[in-house]
Amino acid sequence: PLQDEHIYQLTMGKAGFRHLPYPSDSERIRVHLPRKPCPTPSYYPQL
Amino acid sequence: IEDPPGLPEKTEYLLREWVNMYHSPAAGRDSTKAFSLFVQQMHQQGILKTDDLITRFFRLCTEMCVDLCYRALSEQAQTQNVAMTRNKCFPTLDAFVRLIMLLVKHSGDNSNTNTKINLLNKVLGIVAGVLLQDHEVRGEEFQQLPYHRIFIMLFIDLNGPEHVLEVINFQILTAFCNTYHVLRPTKAPAFMFAWLELISHRVFIGRMLSLTPQQRGWGMYAQLLIDLFKFLYPFLRNAELTQPIHFLYKGTLRVLLVLLHDFPEFLCDYHYAFCDVIPPNYIQMRNLILSAFPRNMRLPDPFTPNLKVDMLPEIQHAPRIPLNFANMITPNSFKIDLDSYLKTRSPVTFLSDLRISLQSKEPGSRYNIPLMNALVLYVGTQAITHIHTKGLTPSMSTIAHSSHMDIFQNLAVDLDTEGRYLFLTSIANQLRYPNSHTHYFSCTLLYLFAEANTEAIQEQITRVLLERLIVNRPHPWGLLITFIELIKNPQFKFMNHEFVHCAPEIEKLFESVVRSCV
Amino acid sequence: MVGDQFGMVGLMMFIKSDEMNPNFLTLAPGIDLTTLGLNLNSPENLYSTFQSPWVDIPCRPQDIDFHVPSEYLTNIYIREKLSPIKLNRYGEDLLFFLFYMNGGDRLQLAAATELYNRDWRYHKDERVWLTRPPGIEPAITTSTYERGTYYFFDVQNWRKVAKEFYLEYDKLETRPSPLPTKLHYNPNQ
């Protein structure tokens, strides 16, 4: 069975999961062409 | 001890000043002009007078940056405008980071690098301290944003092409690894997603595993992965995963795949330490690590008819294991008896006491798995040395009738099903790419199967091999050649065993392997 | 046979419980690791474009910070004075560049819309942009298809290539959807 500390870790992990980092959080601010992710048609090239 | 009166106000004024200077056109290249002006202001305000004031200044700045983020994040709860939050926070956070980088770069003179590194360790420690306190006080309201941004931008800034920083790069890496170890998921679980993002960032991996000479970053990076595996252990072992843990597990697999593809030698070197902290039932993740092999090695197809494993050139060479696993055999009295038994087959009670020695007092596990793993690898490596000193090479005949094999056969016979499963798992964890350990432990597993005095032993050997084969790829080369030998070699009469026919799908699976072998 | 979870029957039960209990992470057979978005056959290293453990696509080139001489960076003095981006003022070459370099981004949609306005059409099956050469009518035109010579934009060689083609109208993308106002900051969020 999970110990109390594991239950605490699960609870806090859930809190972290609600505020996931975004890829652009690891990149310098780009003034002119900031990322604006949005769903584009699947038949458009994604990569 | 409370801050001196007026210091918070002074700090807020200075931080605001710096942010404006950092973003002003007059800041100059890498903000150096702004910095030289700002340092004078810090002097005038007496901030740099004592170590204590500098410490308080950085803590107050960190807390102010954090507060700014929480205010912006609380507004985001209404607006849902995520970009807005980042646009509000990052200019201040990035300015604060640049100030830290410039202070580290310019503190002390260039010959005395200790001042620089001490300041960096201090600042990282302060940010980590604020994070841990925030984590504890806010609980589930904790947010990783400010800390993640500070750490990653500071790391990128300190790894720029600056000679002054290049000279102290290893100490910079060490400082960050220490900080990330302090903030490991078991200590700050609400920060764990940002934490894995930080340690898998392309610049961090590049520095730790590729650019740092003589692989000096490998041990520290391995420690961070062990921190991650230790966090996952209790949840993976129960296999009942919440969505966040499942998400973290998938993220971990992605990072391991990058390491398998780019740095297989790193996984080869530290496989032993990783297997100690990966739950036995997390087969695919363990297979991924055990499948790594040196890039300059070409693995013969395991299905090659009449493959002569013992003729492969690499099979004689011992794999690198930069870990003193012998030291993990405790207590010392047990190690002394073990060495004595290996040499002289005495004390004879050693074998009968073995099962007790391997029991664990840890809640939730009956056996001491790290001790089991260390014992198996230690006895196996001693056996290989022993065989080589006789001018022989490991084979089904040369490994037999030795004190080493006494121990393995005793464990196979004397342990209960759980203990035997863990023992056989320890052996199977050595079945990797062509090397002397893979060869010896492959022979050992086949020998234990051939010499088994009960079918249960043979069944459990089959179980340990099969559960590793039915998961998705990758599969370690040593596992495949062992299983193929077990099925193909008539000496083992494998297909005659009852457990091979225990269920139609199992029978079909074996037959498909037989067909691919034949 | 071994009666507990450490034998063959135990393994069978484990496999079956995986199937029955969705909460059980699929331990056997585990995850198909080729579906995690990493090109495991890539001759290049993966870490230098690794975007994040939570995202199954690598970094785009423009997402990776490289330390360049500060002279290369937009000078802080003129940063506020640069004219805003207006795609209707740019040549086709730049529009195609923005379209192919900004997968999954608002800019890709904007570039597609501008190309559409200039009578380029995106073929959803061929996944290529094409247009009628100016002044050349198709040899055959019906209500559902036409046949003739068209310019295709060849991404590999980065130029327009004339080609005979049997064009079915329903394979062409209609006007690209209007640009979203709400920004999904993070696709995987």
PDB file of N, CA and C in Angstrom, chain B residues 297 308-319 384-385 387-389 391-395 398 433-440 477:
ATOM      1  N   MET B 297      29.275  -0.731 -31.940  1.00  0.00           N
ATOM      2  CA  MET B 297      29.123  -2.206 -31.930  1.00  0.00           C
ATOM      3  C   MET B 297      28.022  -2.604 -32.918  1.00  0.00           C
ATOM      4  N   LYS B 308      27.270 -18.444 -33.121  1.00  0.00           N
ATOM      5  CA  LYS B 308      28.211 -18.877 -32.075  1.00  0.00           C
ATOM      6  C   LYS B 308      28.506 -17.662 -31.182  1.00  0.00           C
ATOM      7  N   VAL B 309      27.717 -17.504 -30.124  1.00  0.00           N
ATOM      8  CA  VAL B 309      27.851 -16.311 -29.273  1.00  0.00           C
ATOM      9  C   VAL B 309      29.258 -16.243 -28.687  1.00  0.00           C
ATOM     10  N   ASP B 310      29.764 -17.425 -28.236  1.00  0.00           N
ATOM     11  CA  ASP B 310      31.075 -17.380 -27.555  1.00  0.00           C
ATOM     12  C   ASP B 310      32.210 -17.092 -28.521  1.00  0.00           C
ATOM     13  N   MET B 311      31.901 -17.027 -29.841  1.00  0.00           N
ATOM     14  CA  MET B 311      32.974 -16.694 -30.797  1.00  0.00           C
ATOM     15  C   MET B 311      32.990 -15.191 -31.088  1.00  0.00           C
ATOM     16  N   LEU B 312      32.000 -14.470 -30.571  1.00  0.00           N
ATOM     17  CA  LEU B 312      31.966 -13.015 -30.877  1.00  0.00           C
ATOM     18  C   LEU B 312      33.136 -12.335 -30.164  1.00  0.00           C
ATOM     19  N   PRO B 313      33.840 -11.429 -30.836  1.00  0.00           N
ATOM     20  CA  PRO B 313      35.004 -10.788 -30.205  1.00  0.00           C
ATOM     21  C   PRO B 313      34.632 -10.038 -28.928  1.00  0.00           C
ATOM     22  N   GLU B 314      33.459  -9.376 -28.934  1.00  0.00           N
ATOM     23  CA  GLU B 314      33.151  -8.532 -27.766  1.00  0.00           C
ATOM     24  C   GLU B 314      32.799  -9.352 -26.536  1.00  0.00           C
ATOM     25  N   ILE B 315      32.513 -10.645 -26.754  1.00  0.00           N
ATOM     26  CA  ILE B 315      31.922 -11.428 -25.651  1.00  0.00           C
ATOM     27  C   ILE B 315      32.913 -11.594 -24.502  1.00  0.00           C
ATOM     28  N   GLN B 316      34.208 -11.369 -24.803  1.00  0.00           N
ATOM     29  CA  GLN B 316      35.219 -11.528 -23.747  1.00  0.00           C
ATOM     30  C   GLN B 316      35.311 -10.291 -22.862  1.00  0.00           C
ATOM     31  N   HIS B 317      34.812  -9.141 -23.370  1.00  0.00           N
ATOM     32  CA  HIS B 317      35.082  -7.895 -22.649  1.00  0.00           C
ATOM     33  C   HIS B 317      34.017  -7.612 -21.604  1.00  0.00           C
ATOM     34  N   ALA B 318      34.467  -7.189 -20.438  1.00  0.00           N
ATOM     35  CA  ALA B 318      33.521  -6.835 -19.362  1.00  0.00           C
ATOM     36  C   ALA B 318      32.952  -5.450 -19.651  1.00  0.00           C
ATOM     37  N   PRO B 319      31.658  -5.247 -19.426  1.00  0.00           N
ATOM     38  CA  PRO B 319      31.067  -3.916 -19.638  1.00  0.00           C
ATOM     39  C   PRO B 319      31.510  -2.953 -18.544  1.00  0.00           C
ATOM     40  N   ILE B 384      33.347 -15.049 -13.303  1.00  0.00           N
ATOM     41  CA  ILE B 384      33.999 -14.829 -14.609  1.00  0.00           C
ATOM     42  C   ILE B 384      35.505 -14.721 -14.419  1.00  0.00           C
ATOM     43  N   THR B 385      35.897 -13.953 -13.392  1.00  0.00           N
ATOM     44  CA  THR B 385      37.339 -13.828 -13.112  1.00  0.00           C
ATOM     45  C   THR B 385      37.940 -15.189 -12.781  1.00  0.00           C
ATOM     46  N   ILE B 387      36.934 -18.129 -13.685  1.00  0.00           N
ATOM     47  CA  ILE B 387      37.011 -18.984 -14.897  1.00  0.00           C
ATOM     48  C   ILE B 387      38.169 -18.535 -15.779  1.00  0.00           C
ATOM     49  N   HIS B 388      38.320 -17.197 -15.908  1.00  0.00           N
ATOM     50  CA  HIS B 388      39.419 -16.680 -16.744  1.00  0.00           C
ATOM     51  C   HIS B 388      40.771 -17.051 -16.149  1.00  0.00           C
ATOM     52  N   THR B 389      40.881 -17.048 -14.778  1.00  0.00           N
ATOM     53  CA  THR B 389      42.201 -17.399 -14.202  1.00  0.00           C
ATOM     54  C   THR B 389      42.555 -18.856 -14.507  1.00  0.00           C
ATOM     55  N   GLY B 391      42.157 -19.981 -17.336  1.00  0.00           N
ATOM     56  CA  GLY B 391      42.434 -20.014 -18.779  1.00  0.00           C
ATOM     57  C   GLY B 391      41.247 -20.496 -19.583  1.00  0.00           C
ATOM     58  N   LEU B 392      40.075 -20.471 -18.965  1.00  0.00           N
ATOM     59  CA  LEU B 392      38.867 -20.927 -19.671  1.00  0.00           C
ATOM     60  C   LEU B 392      37.978 -19.735 -19.974  1.00  0.00           C
ATOM     61  N   THR B 393      36.903 -19.993 -20.730  1.00  0.00           N
ATOM     62  CA  THR B 393      35.894 -18.948 -20.947  1.00  0.00           C
ATOM     63  C   THR B 393      34.556 -19.514 -20.483  1.00  0.00           C
ATOM     64  N   PRO B 394      33.647 -18.635 -20.047  1.00  0.00           N
ATOM     65  CA  PRO B 394      32.358 -19.130 -19.541  1.00  0.00           C
ATOM     66  C   PRO B 394      31.622 -19.976 -20.579  1.00  0.00           C
ATOM     67  N   SER B 395      31.096 -21.098 -20.159  1.00  0.00           N
ATOM     68  CA  SER B 395      30.246 -21.928 -21.008  1.00  0.00           C
ATOM     69  C   SER B 395      29.404 -22.781 -20.069  1.00  0.00           C
ATOM     70  N   THR B 398      31.922 -24.818 -18.071  1.00  0.00           N
ATOM     71  CA  THR B 398      32.919 -24.185 -17.184  1.00  0.00           C
ATOM     72  C   THR B 398      32.271 -23.413 -16.043  1.00  0.00           C
ATOM     73  N   TYR B 433      23.901  -6.280 -24.307  1.00  0.00           N
ATOM     74  CA  TYR B 433      24.620  -6.403 -25.587  1.00  0.00           C
ATOM     75  C   TYR B 433      25.786  -7.388 -25.378  1.00  0.00           C
ATOM     76  N   PRO B 434      26.437  -7.815 -26.464  1.00  0.00           N
ATOM     77  CA  PRO B 434      27.500  -8.832 -26.306  1.00  0.00           C
ATOM     78  C   PRO B 434      28.620  -8.351 -25.401  1.00  0.00           C
ATOM     79  N   ASN B 435      28.743  -8.939 -24.228  1.00  0.00           N
ATOM     80  CA  ASN B 435      29.878  -8.685 -23.323  1.00  0.00           C
ATOM     81  C   ASN B 435      29.973  -9.885 -22.385  1.00  0.00           C
ATOM     82  N   SER B 436      30.996  -9.902 -21.560  1.00  0.00           N
ATOM     83  CA  SER B 436      31.252 -11.122 -20.765  1.00  0.00           C
ATOM     84  C   SER B 436      30.144 -11.346 -19.728  1.00  0.00           C
ATOM     85  N   HIS B 437      29.543 -10.271 -19.233  1.00  0.00           N
ATOM     86  CA  HIS B 437      28.454 -10.457 -18.253  1.00  0.00           C
ATOM     87  C   HIS B 437      27.232 -11.078 -18.939  1.00  0.00           C
ATOM     88  N   THR B 438      26.888 -10.540 -20.103  1.00  0.00           N
ATOM     89  CA  THR B 438      25.730 -11.096 -20.823  1.00  0.00           C
ATOM     90  C   THR B 438      25.929 -12.581 -21.059  1.00  0.00           C
ATOM     91  N   HIS B 439      27.130 -12.901 -21.501  1.00  0.00           N
ATOM     92  CA  HIS B 439      27.407 -14.309 -21.835  1.00  0.00           C
ATOM     93  C   HIS B 439      27.329 -15.186 -20.588  1.00  0.00           C
ATOM     94  N   TYR B 440      27.988 -14.749 -19.510  1.00  0.00           N
ATOM     95  CA  TYR B 440      28.011 -15.582 -18.294  1.00  0.00           C
ATOM     96  C   TYR B 440      26.593 -15.779 -17.751  1.00  0.00           C
ATOM     97  N   TRP B 477      19.431  -7.521 -26.621  1.00  0.00           N
ATOM     98  CA  TRP B 477      19.976  -8.591 -27.479  1.00  0.00           C
ATOM     99  C   TRP B 477      20.220  -9.869 -26.674  1.00  0.00           C
TER     100      TRP B 477
END
